[in-house]
mmCIF file of C-alpha atoms and ligand atoms in Angstrom:
data_model
loop_
_atom_site.group_PDB
_atom_site.id
_atom_site.type_symbol
_atom_site.label_atom_id
_atom_site.label_comp_id
_atom_site.label_asym_id
_atom_site.label_seq_id
_atom_site.Cartn_x
_atom_site.Cartn_y
_atom_site.Cartn_z
ATOM 1 C CA MET A 102 -24.908 -61.380 -39.706
ATOM 2 C CA THR A 103 -23.623 -57.808 -39.394
ATOM 3 C CA THR A 104 -21.636 -56.299 -42.242
ATOM 4 C CA PRO A 105 -17.910 -56.791 -41.560
ATOM 5 C CA HIS A 106 -15.823 -53.666 -41.013
ATOM 6 C CA ILE A 107 -12.434 -53.870 -42.711
ATOM 7 C CA ARG A 108 -9.636 -51.319 -42.228
ATOM 8 C CA ILE A 109 -7.568 -50.763 -45.375
ATOM 9 C CA LEU A 110 -3.996 -49.538 -44.867
ATOM 10 C CA ALA A 111 -2.542 -48.394 -48.183
ATOM 11 C CA THR A 112 1.177 -48.294 -48.898
ATOM 12 C CA GLY A 113 1.230 -47.977 -52.714
ATOM 13 C CA GLY A 114 2.602 -50.513 -55.183
ATOM 14 C CA THR A 115 1.285 -51.502 -58.584
ATOM 15 C CA ILE A 116 -2.188 -52.066 -57.156
ATOM 16 C CA ALA A 117 -2.195 -48.257 -56.807
ATOM 17 C CA GLY A 118 -0.107 -47.783 -59.946
ATOM 18 C CA SER A 119 -0.915 -45.769 -63.015
ATOM 19 C CA ALA A 120 0.469 -45.767 -66.548
ATOM 20 C CA GLY A 121 -1.758 -42.968 -67.806
ATOM 21 C CA SER A 122 -2.840 -45.234 -70.673
ATOM 22 C CA ALA A 123 -4.125 -48.805 -70.832
ATOM 23 C CA ILE A 124 -1.456 -49.836 -73.347
ATOM 24 C CA THR A 125 1.658 -48.123 -72.020
ATOM 25 C CA ARG A 126 4.430 -50.403 -70.761
ATOM 26 C CA GLY A 127 6.011 -48.091 -68.198
ATOM 27 C CA TYR A 128 4.056 -46.966 -65.153
ATOM 28 C CA ARG A 129 4.506 -45.464 -61.713
ATOM 29 C CA ALA A 130 3.610 -47.402 -58.557
ATOM 30 C CA GLY A 131 1.686 -45.794 -55.698
ATOM 31 C CA GLN A 132 -0.215 -43.117 -57.632
ATOM 32 C CA VAL A 133 -3.823 -43.869 -56.616
ATOM 33 C CA ALA A 134 -4.902 -42.690 -53.150
ATOM 34 C CA ILE A 135 -6.876 -45.144 -51.048
ATOM 35 C CA ALA A 136 -10.054 -42.996 -51.245
ATOM 36 C CA ASP A 137 -10.014 -43.358 -55.052
ATOM 37 C CA MET A 138 -9.290 -47.092 -54.842
ATOM 38 C CA LEU A 139 -12.230 -47.542 -52.458
ATOM 39 C CA ALA A 140 -14.483 -45.539 -54.793
ATOM 40 C CA GLY A 141 -13.551 -48.047 -57.538
ATOM 41 C CA ALA A 142 -14.171 -50.972 -55.195
ATOM 42 C CA LYS A 143 -17.652 -49.624 -54.358
ATOM 43 C CA THR A 144 -18.753 -50.403 -57.918
ATOM 44 C CA LEU A 145 -18.107 -54.102 -57.161
ATOM 45 C CA GLY A 146 -20.893 -54.173 -54.572
ATOM 46 C CA ILE A 147 -18.586 -55.646 -51.913
ATOM 47 C CA ALA A 148 -20.532 -56.694 -48.810
ATOM 48 C CA ALA A 149 -18.241 -55.041 -46.254
ATOM 49 C CA ARG A 150 -17.766 -51.643 -44.649
ATOM 50 C CA LEU A 151 -14.371 -50.391 -45.810
ATOM 51 C CA ASP A 152 -12.401 -47.476 -44.431
ATOM 52 C CA GLY A 153 -8.957 -46.540 -45.614
ATOM 53 C CA VAL A 154 -5.790 -44.839 -44.392
ATOM 54 C CA ASP A 155 -2.897 -43.819 -46.658
ATOM 55 C CA ILE A 156 0.280 -44.940 -44.867
ATOM 56 C CA ALA A 157 2.497 -44.303 -47.911
ATOM 57 C CA GLN A 158 2.267 -44.016 -51.689
ATOM 58 C CA ILE A 159 5.451 -45.736 -52.791
ATOM 59 C CA GLY A 160 6.761 -48.634 -54.801
ATOM 60 C CA SER A 161 7.521 -51.363 -52.282
ATOM 61 C CA GLN A 162 11.163 -51.419 -53.403
ATOM 62 C CA ASP A 163 11.393 -48.238 -51.289
ATOM 63 C CA ILE A 164 9.665 -49.559 -48.164
ATOM 64 C CA GLY A 165 11.673 -49.626 -44.971
ATOM 65 C CA TRP A 166 11.694 -49.052 -41.245
ATOM 66 C CA ALA A 167 9.778 -45.721 -41.305
ATOM 67 C CA GLU A 168 6.784 -47.210 -43.161
ATOM 68 C CA TRP A 169 6.924 -50.541 -41.289
ATOM 69 C CA ASP A 170 6.863 -48.761 -37.928
ATOM 70 C CA ILE A 171 3.752 -46.744 -38.836
ATOM 71 C CA LEU A 172 2.099 -49.759 -40.454
ATOM 72 C CA HIS A 173 2.659 -51.961 -37.426
ATOM 73 C CA SER A 174 1.150 -49.419 -35.039
ATOM 74 C CA HIS A 175 -1.914 -48.920 -37.287
ATOM 75 C CA ILE A 176 -2.454 -52.680 -37.500
ATOM 76 C CA ALA A 177 -2.065 -53.108 -33.731
ATOM 77 C CA GLU A 178 -4.592 -50.293 -33.214
ATOM 78 C CA ALA A 179 -7.076 -51.813 -35.688
ATOM 79 C CA CYS A 180 -6.718 -55.276 -34.152
ATOM 80 C CA ALA A 181 -7.440 -53.829 -30.705
ATOM 81 C CA ASP A 182 -10.559 -51.992 -31.962
ATOM 82 C CA PRO A 183 -13.651 -54.136 -31.317
ATOM 83 C CA ASP A 184 -15.378 -52.361 -34.220
ATOM 84 C CA VAL A 185 -12.808 -53.623 -36.779
ATOM 85 C CA ASP A 186 -13.101 -57.213 -38.044
ATOM 86 C CA GLY A 187 -10.016 -57.441 -40.223
ATOM 87 C CA VAL A 188 -7.169 -55.491 -41.805
ATOM 88 C CA ILE A 189 -6.015 -55.311 -45.424
ATOM 89 C CA VAL A 190 -2.646 -53.819 -46.377
ATOM 90 C CA THR A 191 -2.366 -52.820 -50.033
ATOM 91 C CA HIS A 192 1.293 -53.273 -50.936
ATOM 92 C CA GLY A 193 3.705 -53.548 -53.842
ATOM 93 C CA THR A 194 4.600 -57.086 -54.767
ATOM 94 C CA ASP A 195 8.398 -56.639 -54.853
ATOM 95 C CA THR A 196 8.806 -56.761 -51.064
ATOM 96 C CA ALA A 197 5.355 -58.014 -50.003
ATOM 97 C CA GLU A 198 6.885 -61.239 -48.691
ATOM 98 C CA GLU A 199 9.292 -59.290 -46.462
ATOM 99 C CA THR A 200 6.658 -56.960 -44.997
ATOM 100 C CA ALA A 201 4.233 -59.854 -44.524
ATOM 101 C CA PHE A 202 6.868 -61.960 -42.737
ATOM 102 C CA LEU A 203 7.987 -59.073 -40.509
ATOM 103 C CA LEU A 204 4.376 -58.419 -39.467
ATOM 104 C CA ASP A 205 3.661 -62.114 -39.029
ATOM 105 C CA LEU A 206 6.568 -62.501 -36.606
ATOM 106 C CA THR A 207 5.552 -59.473 -34.553
ATOM 107 C CA LEU A 208 1.738 -59.704 -34.339
ATOM 108 C CA ALA A 209 -0.447 -62.089 -32.368
ATOM 109 C CA ALA A 210 -2.405 -64.412 -34.669
ATOM 110 C CA GLY A 211 -5.880 -63.008 -34.030
ATOM 111 C CA LYS A 212 -7.952 -60.993 -36.478
ATOM 112 C CA PRO A 213 -7.095 -61.483 -40.135
ATOM 113 C CA VAL A 214 -4.297 -59.294 -41.508
ATOM 114 C CA VAL A 215 -4.106 -59.646 -45.289
ATOM 115 C CA LEU A 216 -1.569 -58.139 -47.687
ATOM 116 C CA VAL A 217 -2.693 -57.697 -51.267
ATOM 117 C CA GLY A 218 -1.059 -56.340 -54.394
ATOM 118 C CA ALA A 219 -1.284 -56.453 -58.159
ATOM 119 C CA MET A 220 1.032 -57.132 -61.056
ATOM 120 C CA ARG A 221 -0.689 -54.753 -63.464
ATOM 121 C CA PRO A 222 -1.379 -51.098 -62.744
ATOM 122 C CA ALA A 223 -4.926 -49.961 -62.028
ATOM 123 C CA ASP A 224 -5.396 -48.489 -65.536
ATOM 124 C CA ALA A 225 -3.845 -51.403 -67.507
ATOM 125 C CA VAL A 226 -5.822 -53.748 -69.750
ATOM 126 C CA GLY A 227 -6.717 -56.789 -67.632
ATOM 127 C CA SER A 228 -5.580 -55.183 -64.390
ATOM 128 C CA ASP A 229 -5.623 -57.725 -61.556
ATOM 129 C CA GLY A 230 -5.868 -55.150 -58.765
ATOM 130 C CA LEU A 231 -9.615 -54.957 -58.168
ATOM 131 C CA ARG A 232 -10.041 -58.720 -58.328
ATOM 132 C CA ASN A 233 -7.202 -59.281 -55.862
ATOM 133 C CA PHE A 234 -8.678 -56.558 -53.652
ATOM 134 C CA ALA A 235 -12.167 -58.124 -53.742
ATOM 135 C CA ASN A 236 -10.547 -61.476 -52.860
ATOM 136 C CA ALA A 237 -8.684 -59.885 -49.951
ATOM 137 C CA VAL A 238 -11.922 -58.377 -48.617
ATOM 138 C CA ARG A 239 -13.541 -61.783 -48.778
ATOM 139 C CA VAL A 240 -10.664 -63.322 -46.790
ATOM 140 C CA ALA A 241 -10.430 -60.498 -44.228
ATOM 141 C CA SER A 242 -14.214 -60.700 -43.648
ATOM 142 C CA ASP A 243 -14.249 -64.440 -43.064
ATOM 143 C CA PRO A 244 -14.445 -65.749 -39.467
ATOM 144 C CA GLY A 245 -12.363 -68.747 -40.643
ATOM 145 C CA ALA A 246 -9.448 -66.396 -41.366
ATOM 146 C CA HIS A 247 -8.838 -65.792 -37.640
ATOM 147 C CA GLY A 248 -5.807 -67.442 -36.056
ATOM 148 C CA ARG A 249 -3.868 -67.964 -39.282
ATOM 149 C CA GLY A 250 -1.248 -65.230 -38.932
ATOM 150 C CA VAL A 251 -0.543 -62.667 -41.638
ATOM 151 C CA MET A 252 -1.548 -63.761 -45.130
ATOM 152 C CA LEU A 253 -0.923 -62.646 -48.704
ATOM 153 C CA VAL A 254 -3.734 -62.809 -51.246
ATOM 154 C CA MET A 255 -2.625 -62.828 -54.905
ATOM 155 C CA GLY A 256 -3.837 -64.582 -58.032
ATOM 156 C CA ASP A 257 -6.795 -66.263 -56.223
ATOM 157 C CA SER A 258 -4.435 -67.951 -53.722
ATOM 158 C CA ILE A 259 -4.167 -67.326 -49.984
ATOM 159 C CA LEU A 260 -0.578 -67.778 -48.812
ATOM 160 C CA ALA A 261 0.813 -67.771 -45.280
ATOM 161 C CA ALA A 262 3.352 -64.965 -44.839
ATOM 162 C CA SER A 263 6.097 -67.442 -43.955
ATOM 163 C CA ASP A 264 5.536 -69.388 -47.205
ATOM 164 C CA ALA A 265 4.802 -66.599 -49.706
ATOM 165 C CA ARG A 266 7.464 -66.108 -52.391
ATOM 166 C CA LYS A 267 7.457 -63.894 -55.440
ATOM 167 C CA TRP A 268 8.759 -66.127 -58.211
ATOM 168 C CA ALA A 269 7.839 -64.287 -61.432
ATOM 169 C CA THR A 270 8.629 -60.737 -62.478
ATOM 170 C CA ALA A 271 5.541 -60.091 -64.582
ATOM 171 C CA ASN A 272 2.913 -62.876 -64.573
ATOM 172 C CA VAL A 273 -0.279 -62.135 -62.671
ATOM 173 C CA ASP A 274 0.296 -65.495 -60.964
ATOM 174 C CA ALA A 275 3.553 -64.184 -59.491
ATOM 175 C CA PHE A 276 3.517 -65.799 -56.037
ATOM 176 C CA LYS A 277 3.779 -69.313 -54.744
ATOM 177 C CA GLY A 278 3.971 -70.921 -51.340
ATOM 178 C CA TYR A 279 7.116 -72.728 -50.189
ATOM 179 C CA PRO A 280 7.417 -75.125 -48.439
ATOM 180 C CA ARG A 281 3.649 -75.197 -48.030
ATOM 181 C CA GLY A 282 1.287 -74.385 -50.858
ATOM 182 C CA PRO A 283 -1.728 -72.121 -50.395
ATOM 183 C CA LEU A 284 -3.781 -72.088 -47.196
ATOM 184 C CA GLY A 285 -6.824 -71.814 -49.419
ATOM 185 C CA LEU A 286 -8.269 -70.496 -52.644
ATOM 186 C CA VAL A 287 -10.440 -67.423 -53.027
ATOM 187 C CA THR A 288 -12.423 -65.644 -55.708
ATOM 188 C CA PRO A 289 -14.729 -62.661 -55.250
ATOM 189 C CA THR A 290 -17.594 -65.150 -54.754
ATOM 190 C CA THR A 291 -15.995 -68.265 -53.198
ATOM 191 C CA LEU A 292 -13.573 -69.098 -50.390
ATOM 192 C CA ASP A 293 -12.124 -72.532 -49.592
ATOM 193 C CA TRP A 294 -9.722 -73.149 -46.707
ATOM 194 C CA PHE A 295 -7.685 -76.334 -47.023
ATOM 195 C CA ALA A 296 -7.164 -76.839 -43.266
ATOM 196 C CA PRO A 297 -8.392 -75.310 -39.993
ATOM 197 C CA PRO A 298 -6.446 -72.337 -38.565
ATOM 198 C CA ALA A 299 -3.222 -73.547 -36.935
ATOM 199 C CA ARG A 300 -2.406 -70.538 -34.740
ATOM 200 C CA ILE A 301 -5.546 -69.560 -32.846
ATOM 201 C CA ARG A 302 -4.618 -67.279 -29.920
ATOM 202 C CA SER A 303 -0.850 -67.644 -30.630
ATOM 203 C CA PRO A 304 1.043 -64.643 -29.238
ATOM 204 C CA ALA A 305 3.558 -62.637 -31.279
ATOM 205 C CA ARG A 306 6.912 -64.439 -31.607
ATOM 206 C CA PHE A 307 8.870 -61.189 -31.277
ATOM 207 C CA ALA A 308 8.165 -57.814 -29.701
ATOM 208 C CA TRP A 309 8.069 -54.899 -32.112
ATOM 209 C CA PRO A 310 11.660 -53.565 -31.987
ATOM 210 C CA GLU A 311 12.916 -50.010 -31.427
ATOM 211 C CA CYS A 312 14.741 -50.345 -34.748
ATOM 212 C CA LEU A 313 16.092 -53.108 -36.991
ATOM 213 C CA PRO A 314 19.849 -53.754 -36.825
ATOM 214 C CA ARG A 315 21.843 -53.684 -40.045
ATOM 215 C CA VAL A 316 21.981 -57.132 -41.649
ATOM 216 C CA GLU A 317 23.437 -57.532 -45.134
ATOM 217 C CA ILE A 318 23.047 -60.263 -47.753
ATOM 218 C CA VAL A 319 26.216 -61.608 -49.393
ATOM 219 C CA TYR A 320 25.469 -63.107 -52.815
ATOM 220 C CA ALA A 321 27.667 -66.057 -53.815
ATOM 221 C CA ALA A 322 28.734 -66.619 -57.419
ATOM 222 C CA ALA A 323 31.521 -68.579 -59.107
ATOM 223 C CA ASP A 324 34.934 -67.045 -58.398
ATOM 224 C CA VAL A 325 33.429 -64.166 -56.405
ATOM 225 C CA GLU A 326 35.758 -62.021 -54.238
ATOM 226 C CA SER A 327 35.528 -62.507 -50.467
ATOM 227 C CA ASP A 328 36.777 -59.109 -49.247
ATOM 228 C CA ILE A 329 33.193 -57.810 -49.424
ATOM 229 C CA VAL A 330 32.631 -59.585 -46.081
ATOM 230 C CA ASP A 331 35.157 -57.482 -44.153
ATOM 231 C CA ALA A 332 33.903 -54.371 -45.923
ATOM 232 C CA LEU A 333 30.345 -55.031 -44.757
ATOM 233 C CA ILE A 334 31.454 -55.613 -41.175
ATOM 234 C CA SER A 335 33.481 -52.403 -41.180
ATOM 235 C CA LEU A 336 30.390 -50.590 -42.518
ATOM 236 C CA GLY A 337 28.524 -51.713 -39.397
ATOM 237 C CA ALA A 338 26.714 -54.929 -40.340
ATOM 238 C CA LYS A 339 25.601 -56.734 -37.177
ATOM 239 C CA GLY A 340 24.766 -59.946 -39.016
ATOM 240 C CA LEU A 341 25.176 -61.480 -42.471
ATOM 241 C CA VAL A 342 23.037 -63.752 -44.626
ATOM 242 C CA LEU A 343 24.728 -65.790 -47.336
ATOM 243 C CA ALA A 344 22.683 -66.156 -50.525
ATOM 244 C CA GLY A 345 24.691 -69.257 -51.289
ATOM 245 C CA MET A 346 24.801 -71.698 -54.162
ATOM 246 C CA GLY A 347 22.706 -74.861 -53.877
ATOM 247 C CA GLN A 348 22.479 -75.901 -50.217
ATOM 248 C CA GLY A 349 23.982 -72.588 -49.095
ATOM 249 C CA ASN A 350 27.471 -73.273 -50.458
ATOM 250 C CA ALA A 351 30.127 -70.712 -51.360
ATOM 251 C CA PRO A 352 33.732 -70.719 -52.660
ATOM 252 C CA LYS A 353 36.278 -71.598 -49.937
ATOM 253 C CA PRO A 354 37.683 -68.042 -49.535
ATOM 254 C CA LEU A 355 34.183 -66.648 -49.001
ATOM 255 C CA LEU A 356 33.302 -69.380 -46.478
ATOM 256 C CA SER A 357 36.578 -68.715 -44.639
ATOM 257 C CA ALA A 358 35.810 -64.990 -44.463
ATOM 258 C CA LEU A 359 32.340 -65.755 -43.126
ATOM 259 C CA SER A 360 33.790 -68.190 -40.544
ATOM 260 C CA ARG A 361 36.099 -65.459 -39.244
ATOM 261 C CA VAL A 362 33.082 -63.186 -38.874
ATOM 262 C CA VAL A 363 31.295 -65.805 -36.761
ATOM 263 C CA GLN A 364 34.431 -66.201 -34.588
ATOM 264 C CA ALA A 365 34.309 -62.455 -34.033
ATOM 265 C CA GLY A 366 30.753 -62.786 -32.684
ATOM 266 C CA VAL A 367 28.729 -61.697 -35.743
ATOM 267 C CA PRO A 368 26.057 -64.266 -36.687
ATOM 268 C CA VAL A 369 25.985 -65.679 -40.216
ATOM 269 C CA VAL A 370 22.971 -67.468 -41.701
ATOM 270 C CA ARG A 371 23.518 -69.692 -44.722
ATOM 271 C CA ALA A 372 20.601 -69.427 -47.161
ATOM 272 C CA SER A 373 20.378 -70.253 -50.873
ATOM 273 C CA ARG A 374 20.142 -68.235 -54.063
ATOM 274 C CA VAL A 375 18.141 -71.181 -55.476
ATOM 275 C CA ASP A 376 14.395 -70.540 -55.446
ATOM 276 C CA GLU A 377 13.244 -73.785 -53.813
ATOM 277 C CA GLY A 378 14.560 -76.320 -51.359
ATOM 278 C CA SER A 379 15.841 -76.379 -47.826
ATOM 279 C CA VAL A 380 19.311 -75.345 -46.621
ATOM 280 C CA ASP A 381 20.110 -77.940 -43.971
ATOM 281 C CA ARG A 382 22.913 -78.138 -41.429
ATOM 282 C CA ASN A 383 26.227 -79.907 -42.035
ATOM 283 C CA VAL A 384 25.635 -81.027 -45.631
ATOM 284 C CA GLU A 385 28.731 -79.689 -47.428
ATOM 285 C CA VAL A 386 29.583 -77.082 -44.785
ATOM 286 C CA ASP A 387 30.455 -78.051 -41.221
ATOM 287 C CA ASP A 388 28.037 -75.711 -39.459
ATOM 288 C CA ASP A 389 28.586 -77.363 -36.083
ATOM 289 C CA SER A 390 32.280 -76.544 -35.969
ATOM 290 C CA VAL A 391 32.027 -73.074 -37.562
ATOM 291 C CA GLY A 392 28.861 -71.859 -35.825
ATOM 292 C CA PHE A 393 26.811 -70.999 -38.924
ATOM 293 C CA VAL A 394 23.020 -71.053 -38.817
ATOM 294 C CA ALA A 395 21.164 -72.851 -41.658
ATOM 295 C CA SER A 396 18.159 -71.011 -43.062
ATOM 296 C CA ARG A 397 16.111 -74.192 -43.708
ATOM 297 C CA SER A 398 13.092 -73.156 -45.800
ATOM 298 C CA TYR A 399 13.676 -69.398 -45.629
ATOM 299 C CA ASN A 400 15.097 -67.548 -48.606
ATOM 300 C CA PRO A 401 17.777 -64.864 -48.081
ATOM 301 C CA GLN A 402 15.368 -61.919 -47.788
ATOM 302 C CA LYS A 403 13.192 -63.649 -45.211
ATOM 303 C CA SER A 404 16.270 -64.927 -43.364
ATOM 304 C CA ARG A 405 17.447 -61.347 -43.128
ATOM 305 C CA ILE A 406 14.169 -60.236 -41.481
ATOM 306 C CA LEU A 407 14.276 -63.110 -38.978
ATOM 307 C CA LEU A 408 17.920 -62.429 -38.141
ATOM 308 C CA GLN A 409 17.216 -58.715 -37.674
ATOM 309 C CA LEU A 410 14.375 -59.482 -35.250
ATOM 310 C CA MET A 411 16.517 -61.936 -33.306
ATOM 311 C CA LEU A 412 19.362 -59.449 -32.987
ATOM 312 C CA ALA A 413 16.906 -56.728 -31.934
ATOM 313 C CA SER A 414 15.611 -59.112 -29.244
ATOM 314 C CA GLY A 415 19.123 -59.858 -27.962
ATOM 315 C CA ILE A 416 19.210 -63.430 -29.315
ATOM 316 C CA THR A 417 22.771 -64.250 -30.374
ATOM 317 C CA ASP A 418 23.319 -67.897 -29.414
ATOM 318 C CA PRO A 419 23.649 -69.891 -32.693
ATOM 319 C CA ALA A 420 21.726 -72.883 -31.300
ATOM 320 C CA ARG A 421 18.833 -70.663 -30.280
ATOM 321 C CA MET A 422 18.963 -68.931 -33.651
ATOM 322 C CA GLN A 423 18.886 -72.299 -35.401
ATOM 323 C CA SER A 424 15.778 -73.303 -33.456
ATOM 324 C CA GLU A 425 13.998 -70.161 -34.717
ATOM 325 C CA PHE A 426 14.908 -71.038 -38.313
ATOM 326 C CA ASP A 427 13.786 -74.649 -37.763
ATOM 327 C CA ARG A 428 10.382 -73.477 -36.537
ATOM 328 C CA ARG A 429 7.506 -73.285 -39.011
HETATM 329 N N1 LIG B 665 7.628 -52.262 -57.960
HETATM 330 C C1 LIG B 665 6.258 -52.542 -57.596
HETATM 331 C C2 LIG B 665 6.181 -52.546 -56.080
HETATM 332 O O1 LIG B 665 6.627 -53.476 -55.480
HETATM 333 C C3 LIG B 665 5.839 -53.824 -58.197
HETATM 334 C C4 LIG B 665 4.441 -54.295 -57.823
HETATM 335 O O2 LIG B 665 3.761 -53.765 -56.983
HETATM 336 O O3 LIG B 665 4.013 -55.292 -58.436
HETATM 337 O O4 LIG B 665 5.682 -51.618 -55.531
#
């Protein structure tokens, strides 16, 4: 077997973070250039040819269209290169699920594309970065990783982009899969897939857009004001996502404001501020008569990405939108 060639696209995050001391609490994300990270990885004796490109050196809380656009074109280029076997994106954990989902919806499910991050900076005691990186190399090098879509490797788990959720602010085991658990488990020396790849040769669901339209998230809370909705529309929002209570509920004045927005032709997706569970149609809100879309298993931040891609593709019919949210 020839040595796999893996392209590493670095964006920053805690995996490239530095505190300057192993016992300092504060640190800065995105300090270590990819060349230095690869020099560290060399000491692990990883059985793959790694080459790296610095796309950005930022905390992922600052990622946005400019970085995503460059990242997408580098991944497309690497996937088209017969000499490259897989792609790893080093990324901050704060928005890894959003970047992973955006890429997953806009790339064909061919060669493995794996996001990886860390919860502890590179120079912290017990840093998880190199282990997660070694795990990601193992996944990206594996022929069984083809046809699975974009994945996230963290804490020895392999998660599908559509399922990955950050659920803890500081634990090294900060991600879980919802509604499906991990696709498999990985360590630097073992790899177990739980099922065969489900998306071999599946094309991209959406074309890469020229830009992403403005979609805002409205967070529901007890006795919250509803005039924020009109303010967001007048600021240019082309769609709204409700981070609702429970099954995507909200106080009556807020729901009425959102209904008026739908009547004016701006789509509204009802999602939940609760970490787990589905938001289904017509439970306590009459989606059929108002024209809301239910987010099903997608949380507000992922719903926002899906809605942005639909709007960029000219999809505005609520029934069609619902079918995209129903799809897994
Ligand atoms: N704020 C960091 C980031 O998302 C956190 C991390 O990487 O864990 O870049």
